[in-house]
XYZ file of C-alpha atoms in Angstrom:
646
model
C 25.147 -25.949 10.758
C 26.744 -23.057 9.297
C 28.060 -19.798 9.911
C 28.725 -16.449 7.514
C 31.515 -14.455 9.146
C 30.209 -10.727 9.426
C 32.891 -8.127 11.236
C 31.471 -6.222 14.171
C 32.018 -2.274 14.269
C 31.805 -0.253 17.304
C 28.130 1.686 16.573
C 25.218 0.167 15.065
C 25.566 -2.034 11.928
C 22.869 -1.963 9.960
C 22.549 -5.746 7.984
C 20.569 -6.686 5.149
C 18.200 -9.521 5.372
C 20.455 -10.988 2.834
C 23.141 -10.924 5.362
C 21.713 -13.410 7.552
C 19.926 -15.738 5.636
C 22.606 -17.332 2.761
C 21.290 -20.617 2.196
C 23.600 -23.265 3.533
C 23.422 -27.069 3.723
C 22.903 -29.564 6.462
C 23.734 -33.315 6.880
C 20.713 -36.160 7.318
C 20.992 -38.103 10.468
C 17.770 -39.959 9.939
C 15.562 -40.334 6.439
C 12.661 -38.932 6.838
C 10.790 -42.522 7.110
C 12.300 -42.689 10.226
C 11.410 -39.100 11.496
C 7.551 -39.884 10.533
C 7.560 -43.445 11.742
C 5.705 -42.377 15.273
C 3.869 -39.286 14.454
C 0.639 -37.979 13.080
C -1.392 -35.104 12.885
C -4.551 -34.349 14.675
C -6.652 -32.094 13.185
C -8.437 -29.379 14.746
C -12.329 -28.909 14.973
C -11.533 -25.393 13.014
C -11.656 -25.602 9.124
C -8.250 -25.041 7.335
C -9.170 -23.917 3.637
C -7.197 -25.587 1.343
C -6.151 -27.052 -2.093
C -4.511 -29.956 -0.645
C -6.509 -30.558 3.107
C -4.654 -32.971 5.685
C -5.846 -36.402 4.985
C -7.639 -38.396 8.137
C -7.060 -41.553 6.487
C -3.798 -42.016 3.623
C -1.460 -44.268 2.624
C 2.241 -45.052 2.682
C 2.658 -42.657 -0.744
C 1.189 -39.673 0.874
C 4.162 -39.086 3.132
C 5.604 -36.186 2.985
C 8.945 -36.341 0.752
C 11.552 -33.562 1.905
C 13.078 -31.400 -0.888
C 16.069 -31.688 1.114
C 16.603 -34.326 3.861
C 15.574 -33.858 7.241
C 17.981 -33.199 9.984
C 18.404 -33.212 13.486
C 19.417 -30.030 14.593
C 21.182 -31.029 17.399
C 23.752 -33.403 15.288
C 24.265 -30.431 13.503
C 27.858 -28.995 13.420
C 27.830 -25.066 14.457
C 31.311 -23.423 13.522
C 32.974 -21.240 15.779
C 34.053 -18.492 13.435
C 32.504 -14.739 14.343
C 29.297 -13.468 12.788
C 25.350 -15.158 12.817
C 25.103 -18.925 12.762
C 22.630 -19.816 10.042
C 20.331 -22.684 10.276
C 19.394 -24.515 7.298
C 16.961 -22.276 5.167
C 13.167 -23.491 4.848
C 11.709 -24.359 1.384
C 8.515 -22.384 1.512
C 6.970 -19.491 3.740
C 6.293 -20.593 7.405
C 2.709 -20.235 7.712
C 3.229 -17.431 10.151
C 5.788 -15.028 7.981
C 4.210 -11.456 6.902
C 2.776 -11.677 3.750
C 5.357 -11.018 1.401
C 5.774 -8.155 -1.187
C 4.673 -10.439 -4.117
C 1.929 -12.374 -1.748
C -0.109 -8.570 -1.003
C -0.059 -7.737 -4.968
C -1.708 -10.880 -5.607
C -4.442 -10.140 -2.829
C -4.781 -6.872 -4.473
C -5.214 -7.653 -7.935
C -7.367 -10.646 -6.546
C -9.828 -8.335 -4.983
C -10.033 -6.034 -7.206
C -10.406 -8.035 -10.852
C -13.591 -9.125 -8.282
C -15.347 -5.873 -8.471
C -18.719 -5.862 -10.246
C -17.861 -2.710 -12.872
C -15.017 -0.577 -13.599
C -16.549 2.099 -11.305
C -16.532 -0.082 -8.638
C -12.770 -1.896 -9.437
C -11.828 2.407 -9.487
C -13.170 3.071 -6.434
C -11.423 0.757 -4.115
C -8.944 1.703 -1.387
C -6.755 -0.664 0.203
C -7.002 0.046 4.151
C -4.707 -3.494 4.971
C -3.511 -6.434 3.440
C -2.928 -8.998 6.374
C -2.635 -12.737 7.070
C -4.953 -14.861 7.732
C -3.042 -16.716 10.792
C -3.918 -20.250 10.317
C -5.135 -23.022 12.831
C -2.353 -23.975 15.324
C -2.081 -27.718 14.511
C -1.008 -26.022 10.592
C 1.562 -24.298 12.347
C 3.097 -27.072 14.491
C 3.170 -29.821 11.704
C 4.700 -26.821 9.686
C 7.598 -26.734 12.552
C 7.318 -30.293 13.237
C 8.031 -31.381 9.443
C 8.720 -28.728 7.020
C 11.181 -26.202 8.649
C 13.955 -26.082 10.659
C 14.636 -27.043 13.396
C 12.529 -29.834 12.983
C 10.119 -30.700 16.446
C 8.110 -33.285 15.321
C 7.168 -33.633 19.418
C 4.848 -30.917 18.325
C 2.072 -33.214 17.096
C 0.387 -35.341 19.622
C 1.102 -39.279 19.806
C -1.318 -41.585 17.368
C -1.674 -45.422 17.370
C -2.056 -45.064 13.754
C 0.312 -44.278 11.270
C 2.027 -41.164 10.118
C -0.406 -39.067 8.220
C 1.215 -36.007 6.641
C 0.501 -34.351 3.427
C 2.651 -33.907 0.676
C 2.406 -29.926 1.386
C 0.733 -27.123 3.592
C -2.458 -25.843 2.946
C -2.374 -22.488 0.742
C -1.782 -19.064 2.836
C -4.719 -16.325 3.166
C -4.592 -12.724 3.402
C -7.293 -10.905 4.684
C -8.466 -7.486 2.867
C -9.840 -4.454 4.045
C -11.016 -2.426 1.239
C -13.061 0.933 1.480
C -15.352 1.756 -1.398
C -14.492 5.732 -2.044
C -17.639 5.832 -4.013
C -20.111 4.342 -2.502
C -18.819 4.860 1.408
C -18.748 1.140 2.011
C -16.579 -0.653 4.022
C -15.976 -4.290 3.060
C -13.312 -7.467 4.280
C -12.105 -9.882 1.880
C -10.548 -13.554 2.352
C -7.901 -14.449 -0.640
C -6.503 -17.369 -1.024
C -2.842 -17.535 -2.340
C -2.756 -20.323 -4.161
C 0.205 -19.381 -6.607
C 2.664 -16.259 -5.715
C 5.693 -15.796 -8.156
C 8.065 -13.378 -7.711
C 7.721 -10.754 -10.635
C 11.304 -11.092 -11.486
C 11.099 -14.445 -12.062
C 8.142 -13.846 -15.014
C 5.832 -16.168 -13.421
C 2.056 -15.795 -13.223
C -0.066 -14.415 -10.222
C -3.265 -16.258 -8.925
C -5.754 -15.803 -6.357
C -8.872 -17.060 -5.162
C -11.614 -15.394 -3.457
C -12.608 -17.484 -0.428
C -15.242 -14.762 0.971
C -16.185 -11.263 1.279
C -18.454 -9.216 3.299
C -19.649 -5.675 3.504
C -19.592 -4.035 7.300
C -22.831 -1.276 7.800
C -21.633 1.715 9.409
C -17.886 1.566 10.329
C -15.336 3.485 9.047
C -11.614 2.115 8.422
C -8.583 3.943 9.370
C -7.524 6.924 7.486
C -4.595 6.741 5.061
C -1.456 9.272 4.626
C -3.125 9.546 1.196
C -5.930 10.973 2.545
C -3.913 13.072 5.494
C -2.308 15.055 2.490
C -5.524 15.269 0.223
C -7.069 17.037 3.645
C -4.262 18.831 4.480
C -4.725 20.716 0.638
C -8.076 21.277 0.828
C -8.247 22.782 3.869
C -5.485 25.146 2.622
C -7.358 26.199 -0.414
C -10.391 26.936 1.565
C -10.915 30.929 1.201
C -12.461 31.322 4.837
C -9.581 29.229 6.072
C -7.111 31.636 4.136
C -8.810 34.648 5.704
C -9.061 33.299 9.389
C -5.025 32.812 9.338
C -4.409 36.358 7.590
C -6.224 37.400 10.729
C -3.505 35.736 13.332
C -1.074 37.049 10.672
C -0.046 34.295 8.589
C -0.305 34.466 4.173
C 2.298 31.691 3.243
C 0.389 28.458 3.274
C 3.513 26.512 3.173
C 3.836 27.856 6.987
C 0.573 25.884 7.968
C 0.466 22.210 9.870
C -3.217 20.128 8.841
C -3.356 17.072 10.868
C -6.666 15.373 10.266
C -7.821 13.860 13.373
C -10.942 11.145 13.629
C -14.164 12.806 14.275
C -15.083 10.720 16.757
C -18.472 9.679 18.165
C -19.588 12.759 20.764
C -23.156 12.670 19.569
C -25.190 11.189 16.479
C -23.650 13.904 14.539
C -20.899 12.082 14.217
C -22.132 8.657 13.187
C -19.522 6.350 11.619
C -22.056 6.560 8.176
C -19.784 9.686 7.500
C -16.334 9.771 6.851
C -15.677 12.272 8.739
C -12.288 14.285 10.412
C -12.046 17.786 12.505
C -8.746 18.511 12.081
C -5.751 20.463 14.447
C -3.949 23.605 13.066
C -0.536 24.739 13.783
C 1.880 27.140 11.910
C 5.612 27.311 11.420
C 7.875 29.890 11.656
C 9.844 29.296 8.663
C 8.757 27.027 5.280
C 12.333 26.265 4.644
C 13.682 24.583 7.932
C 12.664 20.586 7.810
C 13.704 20.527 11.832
C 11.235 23.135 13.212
C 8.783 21.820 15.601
C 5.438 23.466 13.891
C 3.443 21.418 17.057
C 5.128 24.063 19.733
C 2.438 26.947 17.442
C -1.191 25.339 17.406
C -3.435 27.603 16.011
C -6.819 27.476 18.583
C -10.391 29.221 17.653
C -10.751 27.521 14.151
C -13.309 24.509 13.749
C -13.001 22.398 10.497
C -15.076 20.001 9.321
C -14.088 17.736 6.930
C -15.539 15.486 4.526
C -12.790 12.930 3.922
C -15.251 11.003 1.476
C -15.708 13.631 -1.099
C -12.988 15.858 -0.111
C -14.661 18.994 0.944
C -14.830 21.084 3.957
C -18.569 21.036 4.969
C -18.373 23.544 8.223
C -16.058 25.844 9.301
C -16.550 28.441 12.043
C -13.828 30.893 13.098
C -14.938 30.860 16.604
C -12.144 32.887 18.993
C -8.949 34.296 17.948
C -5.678 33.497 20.270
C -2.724 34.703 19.634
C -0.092 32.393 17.773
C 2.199 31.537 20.583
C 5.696 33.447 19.679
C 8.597 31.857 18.359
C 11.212 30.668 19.783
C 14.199 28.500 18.178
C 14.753 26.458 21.569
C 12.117 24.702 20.988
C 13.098 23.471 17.536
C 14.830 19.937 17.803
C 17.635 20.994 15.779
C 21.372 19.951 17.133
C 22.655 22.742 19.698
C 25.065 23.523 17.418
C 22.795 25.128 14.764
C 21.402 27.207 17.539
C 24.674 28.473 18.834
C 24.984 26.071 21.565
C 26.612 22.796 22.124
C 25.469 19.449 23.081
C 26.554 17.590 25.992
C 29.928 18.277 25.269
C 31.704 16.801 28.157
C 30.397 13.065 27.332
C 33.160 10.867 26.100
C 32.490 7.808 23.447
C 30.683 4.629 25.015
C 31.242 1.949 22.257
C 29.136 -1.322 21.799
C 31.313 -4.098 20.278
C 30.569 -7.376 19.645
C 33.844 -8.629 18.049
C 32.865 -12.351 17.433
C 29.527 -11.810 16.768
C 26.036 -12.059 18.230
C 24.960 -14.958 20.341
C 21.254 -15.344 18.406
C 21.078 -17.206 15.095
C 18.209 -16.454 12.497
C 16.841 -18.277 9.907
C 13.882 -16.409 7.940
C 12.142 -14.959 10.957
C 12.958 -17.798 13.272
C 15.032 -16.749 16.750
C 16.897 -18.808 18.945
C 18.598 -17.126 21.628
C 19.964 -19.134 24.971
C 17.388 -21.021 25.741
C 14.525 -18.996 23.953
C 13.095 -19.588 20.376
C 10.384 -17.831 18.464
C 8.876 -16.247 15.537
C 8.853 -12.614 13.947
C 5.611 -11.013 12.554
C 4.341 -8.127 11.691
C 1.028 -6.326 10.550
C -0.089 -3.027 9.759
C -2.015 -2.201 12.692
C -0.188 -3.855 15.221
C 3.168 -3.854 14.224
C 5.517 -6.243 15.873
C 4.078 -9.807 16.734
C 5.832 -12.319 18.280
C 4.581 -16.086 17.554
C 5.260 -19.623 19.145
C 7.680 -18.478 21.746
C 9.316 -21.428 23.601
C 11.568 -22.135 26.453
C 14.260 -25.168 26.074
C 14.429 -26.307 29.839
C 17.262 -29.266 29.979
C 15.888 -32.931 30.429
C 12.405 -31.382 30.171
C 13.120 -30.146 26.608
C 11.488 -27.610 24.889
C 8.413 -25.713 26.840
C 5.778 -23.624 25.219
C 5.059 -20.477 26.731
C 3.079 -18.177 24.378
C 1.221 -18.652 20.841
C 1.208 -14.880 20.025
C 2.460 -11.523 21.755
C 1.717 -7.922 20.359
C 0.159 -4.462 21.265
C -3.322 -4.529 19.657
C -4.098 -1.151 20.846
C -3.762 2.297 22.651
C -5.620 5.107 23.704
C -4.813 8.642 24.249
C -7.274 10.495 26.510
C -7.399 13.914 26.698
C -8.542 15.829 30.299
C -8.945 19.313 29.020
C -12.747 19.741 28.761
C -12.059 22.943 26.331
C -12.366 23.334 22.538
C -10.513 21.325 20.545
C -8.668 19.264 22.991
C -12.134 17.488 24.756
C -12.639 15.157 21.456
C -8.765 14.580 21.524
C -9.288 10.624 22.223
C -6.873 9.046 19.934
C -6.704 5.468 19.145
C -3.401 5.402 17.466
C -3.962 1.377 16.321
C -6.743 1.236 15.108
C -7.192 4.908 13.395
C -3.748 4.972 11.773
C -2.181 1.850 12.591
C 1.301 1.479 14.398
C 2.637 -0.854 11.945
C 2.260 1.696 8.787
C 3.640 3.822 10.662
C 6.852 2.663 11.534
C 10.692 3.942 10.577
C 12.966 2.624 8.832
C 15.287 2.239 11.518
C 18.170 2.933 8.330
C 17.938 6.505 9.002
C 18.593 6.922 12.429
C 20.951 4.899 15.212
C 18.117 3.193 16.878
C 19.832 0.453 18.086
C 23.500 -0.483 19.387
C 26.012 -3.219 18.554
C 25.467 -6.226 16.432
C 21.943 -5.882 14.889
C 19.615 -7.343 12.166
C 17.308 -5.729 10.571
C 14.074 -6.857 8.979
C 11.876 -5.352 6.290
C 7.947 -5.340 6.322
C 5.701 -4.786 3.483
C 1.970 -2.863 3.519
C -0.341 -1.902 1.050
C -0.803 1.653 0.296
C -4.543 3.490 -0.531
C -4.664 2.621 -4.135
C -3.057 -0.828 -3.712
C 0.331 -0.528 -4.529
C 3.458 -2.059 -2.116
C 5.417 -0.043 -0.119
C 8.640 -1.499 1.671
C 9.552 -0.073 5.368
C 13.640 -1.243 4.758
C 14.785 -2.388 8.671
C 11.475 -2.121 10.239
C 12.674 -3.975 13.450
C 15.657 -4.368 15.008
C 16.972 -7.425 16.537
C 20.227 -7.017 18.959
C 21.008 -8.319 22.077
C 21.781 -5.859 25.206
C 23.710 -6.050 28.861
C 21.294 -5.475 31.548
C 23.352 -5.036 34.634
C 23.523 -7.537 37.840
C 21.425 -10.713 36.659
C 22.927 -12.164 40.431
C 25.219 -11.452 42.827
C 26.555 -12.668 46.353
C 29.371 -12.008 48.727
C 30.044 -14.002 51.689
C 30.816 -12.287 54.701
C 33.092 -14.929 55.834
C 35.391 -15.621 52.877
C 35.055 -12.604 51.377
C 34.635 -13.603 48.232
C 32.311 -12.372 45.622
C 30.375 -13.766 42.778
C 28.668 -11.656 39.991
C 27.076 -12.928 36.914
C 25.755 -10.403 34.398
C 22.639 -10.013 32.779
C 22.279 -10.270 29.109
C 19.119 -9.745 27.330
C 18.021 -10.613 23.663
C 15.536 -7.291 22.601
C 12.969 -6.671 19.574
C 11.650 -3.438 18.723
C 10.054 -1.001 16.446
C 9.321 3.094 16.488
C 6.316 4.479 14.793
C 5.514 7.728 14.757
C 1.634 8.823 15.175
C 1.651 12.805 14.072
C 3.624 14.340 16.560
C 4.477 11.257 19.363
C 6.750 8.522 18.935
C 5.923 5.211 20.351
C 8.995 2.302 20.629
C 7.743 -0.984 21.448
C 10.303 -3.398 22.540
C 9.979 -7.015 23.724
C 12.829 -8.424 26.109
C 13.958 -11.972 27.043
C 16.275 -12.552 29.650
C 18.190 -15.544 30.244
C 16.620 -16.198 33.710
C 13.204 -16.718 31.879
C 11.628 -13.517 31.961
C 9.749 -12.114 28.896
C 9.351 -8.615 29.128
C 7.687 -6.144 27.330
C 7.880 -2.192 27.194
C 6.997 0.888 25.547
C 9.048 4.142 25.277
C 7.168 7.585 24.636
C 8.634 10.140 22.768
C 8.013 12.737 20.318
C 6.370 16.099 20.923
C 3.256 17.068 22.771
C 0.250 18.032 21.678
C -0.120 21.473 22.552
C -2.531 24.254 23.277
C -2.440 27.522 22.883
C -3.465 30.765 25.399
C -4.530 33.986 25.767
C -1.896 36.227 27.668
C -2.134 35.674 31.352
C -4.217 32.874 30.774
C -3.677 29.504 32.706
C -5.389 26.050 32.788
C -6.344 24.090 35.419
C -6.538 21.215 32.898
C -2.761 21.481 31.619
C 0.465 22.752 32.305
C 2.215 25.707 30.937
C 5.614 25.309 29.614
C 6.250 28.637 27.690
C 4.193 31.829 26.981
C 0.981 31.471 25.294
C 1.670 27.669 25.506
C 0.556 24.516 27.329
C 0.061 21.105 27.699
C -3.094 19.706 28.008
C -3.052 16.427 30.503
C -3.300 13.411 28.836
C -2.217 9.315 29.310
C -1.263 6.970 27.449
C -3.383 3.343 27.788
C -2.024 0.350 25.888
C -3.546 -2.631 25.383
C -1.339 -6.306 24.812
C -2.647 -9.495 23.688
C -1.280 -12.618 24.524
C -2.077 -15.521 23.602
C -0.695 -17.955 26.097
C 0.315 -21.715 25.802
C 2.196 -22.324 29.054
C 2.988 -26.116 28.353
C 0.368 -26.713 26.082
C 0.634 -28.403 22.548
C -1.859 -27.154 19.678
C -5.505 -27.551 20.467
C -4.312 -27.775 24.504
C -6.558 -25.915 26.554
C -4.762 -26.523 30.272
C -3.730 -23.014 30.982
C -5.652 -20.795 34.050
C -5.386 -17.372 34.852
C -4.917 -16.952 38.926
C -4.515 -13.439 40.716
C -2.240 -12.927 43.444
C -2.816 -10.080 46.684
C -1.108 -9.845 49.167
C -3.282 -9.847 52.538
C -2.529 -9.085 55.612
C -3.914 -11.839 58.639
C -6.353 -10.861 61.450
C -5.713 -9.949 64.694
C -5.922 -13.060 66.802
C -4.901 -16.667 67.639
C -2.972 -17.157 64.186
C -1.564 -13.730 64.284
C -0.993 -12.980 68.001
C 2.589 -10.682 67.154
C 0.284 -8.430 64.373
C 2.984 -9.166 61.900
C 1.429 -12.099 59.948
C 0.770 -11.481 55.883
C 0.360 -14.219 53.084
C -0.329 -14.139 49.269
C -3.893 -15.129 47.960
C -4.741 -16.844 45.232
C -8.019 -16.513 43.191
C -8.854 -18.334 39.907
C -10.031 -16.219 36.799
C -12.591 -18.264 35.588
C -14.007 -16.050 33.094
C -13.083 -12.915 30.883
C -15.695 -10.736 32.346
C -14.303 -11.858 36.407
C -10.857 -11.281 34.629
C -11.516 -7.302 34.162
C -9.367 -5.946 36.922
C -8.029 -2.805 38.055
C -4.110 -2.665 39.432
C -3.435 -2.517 42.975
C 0.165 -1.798 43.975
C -1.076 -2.027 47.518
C -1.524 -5.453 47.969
C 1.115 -6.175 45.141
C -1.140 -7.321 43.025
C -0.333 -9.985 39.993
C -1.725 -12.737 37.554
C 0.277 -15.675 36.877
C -0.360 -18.111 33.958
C -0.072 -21.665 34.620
C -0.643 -25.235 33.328
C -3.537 -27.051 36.013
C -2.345 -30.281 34.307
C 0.967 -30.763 35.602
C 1.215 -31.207 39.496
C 0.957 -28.504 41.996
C 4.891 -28.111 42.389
C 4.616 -27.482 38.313
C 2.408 -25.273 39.039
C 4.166 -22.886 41.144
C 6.812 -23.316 38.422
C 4.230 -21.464 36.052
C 5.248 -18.464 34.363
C 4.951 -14.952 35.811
C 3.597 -11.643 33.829
C-alpha cells in the first residue's frame, strides 16, 4: 500500500478524481498459481453475453495470468503520512463502474450507424445510456481475481480445478432511444467490445446484441426539449395577448416549465407526446437570483405537442391577478436586500489535518469496517453496489448487492385547475441523476472530500460531464455511547463518526439531496433532504384555500408530499446465486388480560415471515413500532437475531 499526501484546509476541498487515484505499486505475497489453486467459478443459470464466456471445462493454460501480480491486501504496507491511502489501481473497468465517457459514445454511434435510413439515423434522441449490470457470479470473480482487494472467498468451493478465464466478459449498455419522427420509443442492448479513449487515436466498436420497440410509452422529457417548449409557447400570439392582459410585454420576464401530461382520461394516452405546462413571471429579466416560482401565472391552459413542437390548445380560461412583488422572497444574500445575514454566528471550521480515514481506489470504498462500490445512472442517480461488513474472525459479511432511490412521487391535494394533474414523478419523467449539480459550485459538503464525476448522454447523443457529482466525506455524529457510573463517578464517551455519500438534483423548482450513511456500529442509513422552492398558486384578493396554505398576498401553497421509493437488493450473508435471505415484520403487541398477564403490564414483539411480494405490501404503523428485519434462515437462530436491521 500507498499513500499521496494531500493537505487538509479548514472548508470544503474540492479533489479531482486524479487526486485519489495515482497508480501505485504493490508487492506479491503469493503467485497467482497459488491464489487459484482452490477456487473456481460457478456459473449462474442467467446468460452472460460474451466474446470470451467462462469455460465449464479448461485446462491448466486458461488460467488467468495477472498483468501485475496478485497481492494480499492485508500484507500490504499502508504508510502513515496524511492524505487518502491508495490501493493498488485495477487494470480494466469493474464490471459495475458507470459507463464511461468514451464507453456511452460508442453505444451511441453503435445505435445509431444501426438505423435503417438517414431519416431514421436523424431522427433519434438519446433518452439514457446505462449499464447493463451483469450477473453476480461476473461481479464476484471480477473482485475475487481481477481487482483489488482481491476476495477470492467470493466464489464458492469446487472439487475440481480452478477454472477462470483469461478475461471478463465484454460490458453492455443499455439504450433508450426515442424516434422524433416516427413517435416510437425503442431499447437497445450494445455490446462494448472495444472502447479507446479518443485521445489515444484508437478505434471505436460496438455490437448490437438486441433491440426492441415499446407500443405506447413515452420516455422522459429532455432539457432540450424543456427549452424548445419554453420558445414556442412564447411565440404563441394568443399566449402573448393573454399575458399583455395580466400586464406583462417582455417575454424574457416569463417562466415555461413543461410538465408531463399525465394520464387523467384517454385524452391523454401515452401515443402522444404530450406536456401542459406551468406559467410564472419575473419581476426583473436581468436578476439571475429572483425566485420567478413566488409569481405563477393561473387561468392559462397550454397544450403542447412536444413531438412536433406546436401548441395544439390553448384556452385563456380566468384571469388572477399576478401576485405582487416583493424582493424578500428572492433568495438573494441579505446583504443585497439591505439586510444582513445571521450576523452574530462565529466560524465553525471542519479540519481534518492528517487526512480522511476512507481510502478509494476507482469507485471502491473502504471505511472502518465497511467496503463498497460507487454507481451512478441517469435516472436514479447514486447507487451503491456490493456493500460488505468485515466482522473480525468471521471476516468479511455481505450485506447488500445494490442500494438506490428508483423513484418518487409528488402528489398534489388541491382539486383546482392546474394543480389537480400536478402528480410528478421526478425519476422517471426527468430523471434525478441528469439532474444533478456539480457540487464545484457550491459548498455542499464539509472537510476532507472526494469528488466524483458522472457522464450522461444528452438528446442528440452527445456526452455531457456533471464534474463532482457526489461527494464522499466522512462526518461526526454526536454520542455513538456513553456511561457514567454512579459509584465511581467516572465517565466514558465514545463519539460517533459516520462515512456519508450524497448527491443534489434539482427537479424545476425543488431540490432533492440523497445521502447514504454508515456508521461504525453497523448501521446503514439512508436519507433525503428537501429543499428548493414550492410550487405555488396564485389567488384572487380575499381568496383562501382549504386545499393550501397562504404565505403572502395573492399567494399559496398547495398541499403536497413527497413519496420515495428505495430498492435494495439485499445479500445478508449470502454469496452470488445465494438465495437464504427472508423478510420478517416486527409489532409490538400488547398480551391479554389473564393468567399470563395478571399485572396488565405484559407486551412482546411479533414476528411474521414475508413470504411473498404481494403479503410484503405494508403500510407503517408507529403504534405498534412496527419494522422489517432482513436475515439469513441458514445460519442458526442466534445468527439470526444477529441479522441486520432497516
Amino acid at each position: 500500500m500507498a499513500s499521496t499526501q494531500e493537505k487538509a484546509t479548514p472548508c470544503c476541498i474540492p479533489k479531482t478524481n486524479d487526486d485519489v487515484s495515482k497508480k501505485t505499486s504493490s508487492s506479491s505475497s503469493s503467485s497467482s498459481t497459488e491464489v487459484l489453486q482452490n477456487w473456481s467459478l460457478a456459473v449462474g443459470s442467467g446468460p452472460v453475453p460474451s466474446e470470451d464466456p467462462i469455460p465449464k471445462t479448461a485446462s491448466m493454460a486458461t488460467l488467468i495470468r495477472p498483468v501485475e501480480p496478485i497481492s494480499d491486501p492485508s500484507a500490504a504496507k499502508i504508510a502513515t503520512t496524511k492524505g487518502i491511502s491508495i490501493m493498488p489501481r485495477a487494470q480494466t473497468s469493474h464490471p459495475l463502474d458507470p459507463l464511461s465517457a468514451a464507453e456511452i459514445s460508442v453505444a451511441v454511434a453503435t445505435v445509431r450507424a444501426a438505423g435503417a435510413t438517414p431519416e431514421v439515423r436523424d431522427s433519434m434522441r438519446f433518452i439514457e445510456v446505462v449499464l447493463v449490470e451483469p450477473d453476480k457470479h461476473v461481479v464476484a470473480l471480477a473482485d475475487a481475481y481481477f481487482f483489488p482487494p482481491f476476495q477470492p472467498s467470493l466464489l464458492p468451493r469446487t472439487k475440481g480445478g480452478p477454472l477462470i478465464p483469461s478475461k471478463l466478459p465484454p460490458r453492455q449498455a443499455r439504450l433508450v432511444v426515442y424516434n422524433k419522427r416516427s413517435n416510437e420509443t425503442s431499447i437497445w442492448t450494445v455490446e462494448l467490445s472495444e472502447v479507446h479513449a479518443a485521445t489515444r487515436g484508437g478505434h471505436h466498436r460496438g455490437k448490437v446484441i438486441s433491440s426492441k420497440v415499446v407500443p405506447n410509452v413515452q420516455p422522459p422529457m429532455d432539457a432540450m426539449e424543456y427549452a424548445e417548449c419554453e420558445a414556442v409557447v412564447k411565440d404563441f400570439p394568443p399566449f402573448r395577448e393573454a399575458m399583455k392582459k395580466r400586464g406583462i410585454e417582455d417575454m424574457d420576464l416569463v417562466m415555461v416549465d413543461p410538465w408531463c401530461v399525465g394520464y387523467h382520461s384517454n385524452a391523454d394516452a401515452p401515443s402522444r407526446r404530450l406536456a401542459k405546462p406551468l406559467i410564472f413571471c419575473r419581476t426583473e429579466s436581468d436578476c439571475p437570483m429572483e425566485n420567478g416560482y413566488a409569481r405563477p401565472v393561473e387561468g392559462i391552459h397550454v397544450l403542447v405537442d412536444m413531438q412536433n413542437m406546436v401548441v395544439i390548445e390553448f384556452e385563456d380560461r380566468k384571469l388572477v391577478p399576478l401576485p405582487p412583488a416583493d424582493p424578500l422572497r428572492n433568495y438573494t444574500a441579505g446583504e443585497t436586500r439591505g439586510g444582513v445575514d445571521r450576523s452574530d454566528v462565529k466560524p465553525l471550521q471542519i479540519i481534518q489535518p492528517e487526512g480522511p480515514s476512507f481510502r478509494v481506489n476507482g469507485k471502491f470504498i473502504e471505511w472502518q469496517k465497511w467496503n463498497f462500490r460507487i454507481g451512478f445512472t441517469p435516472r436514479e442517480g447514486l447507487v451503491i453496489y456490493s456493500v460488505a461488513y468485515v466482522d473480525g474472525n468471521r471476516g468479511r459479511r455481505p450485506v447488500a448487492h445494490r442500494l438506490s432511490f428508483v423513484e418518487m412521487v409528488v402528489p398534489y391535494g388541491d382539486p383546482n385547475d392546474p394543480h389537480y394533474r400536478k402528480n410528478a414523478f421526478d425519476a422517471g419523467e426527468d430523471g434525478l441523476g441528469k439532474n444533478a449539480h456539480s457540487l464545484k459550485k457550491g459548498c455542499d459538503c464539509l472537510g476532507y472530500i472526494k469528488y466524483f464525476d458522472a457522464h450522461f448522454t444528452n438528446f442528440t447523443g452527445g456526452v455531457e460531464t456533471i464534474e463532482n457529482c457526489v461527494c464522499l466525506h466522512e462526518e461526526d455524529h454526536g454520542i455513538l455511547w456513553k456511561h457514567q457510573d454512579w459509584r465511581t463517578g467516572l465517565a466514558e464517551v465514545r463519539r460517533s463518526r459516520r462515512l456519508t455519500v450524497s448527491f443534489v438534483c434539482t427537479v424545476a423548482n425543488y431540490e432533492y439531496g440523497f445521502f447514504w450513511h454508515f456508521y461504525q456500529d453497523g448501521k446503514i442509513e439512508a436519507e433525503v433532504k428537501l429543499t428548493g422552492i414550492l410550487s405555488l398558486g396564485a389567488l384572487q384578493p380575499g381568496e383562501t384555500r382549504k386545499y393550501g396554505t397562504t404565505i403572502a398576498p395573492g399567494l399559496y401553497a398547495p398541499v403536497h408530499q413527497h413519496f420515495f421509493v428505495a430498492r435494495m437488493d439485499m445479500a445478508v450473508d449470502c454469496k452470488p446465486g445465494e438465495a437464504f435471505n427472508q423478510v420478517v415484520e416486527v409489532n409490538l403487541k400488547v398480551e391479554e388480560p389473564g393468567k399470563d398477564n395478571v399485572h396488565n403490564n405484559a407486551f412482546y414483539a411479533e414476528e411474521e415471515l414475508l413470504r411473498s411480494e404481494l403479503q410484503a405490501m405494508r403500510d407503517c404503523n408507529p403504534l405498534s413500532a412496527r419494522h422489517w428485519i432482513v436475515s439469513n434462515f441458514s445460519y442458526t437462530s442466534w445468527s439470526k437475531l444477529q441479522g441486520y436491521a432497516f
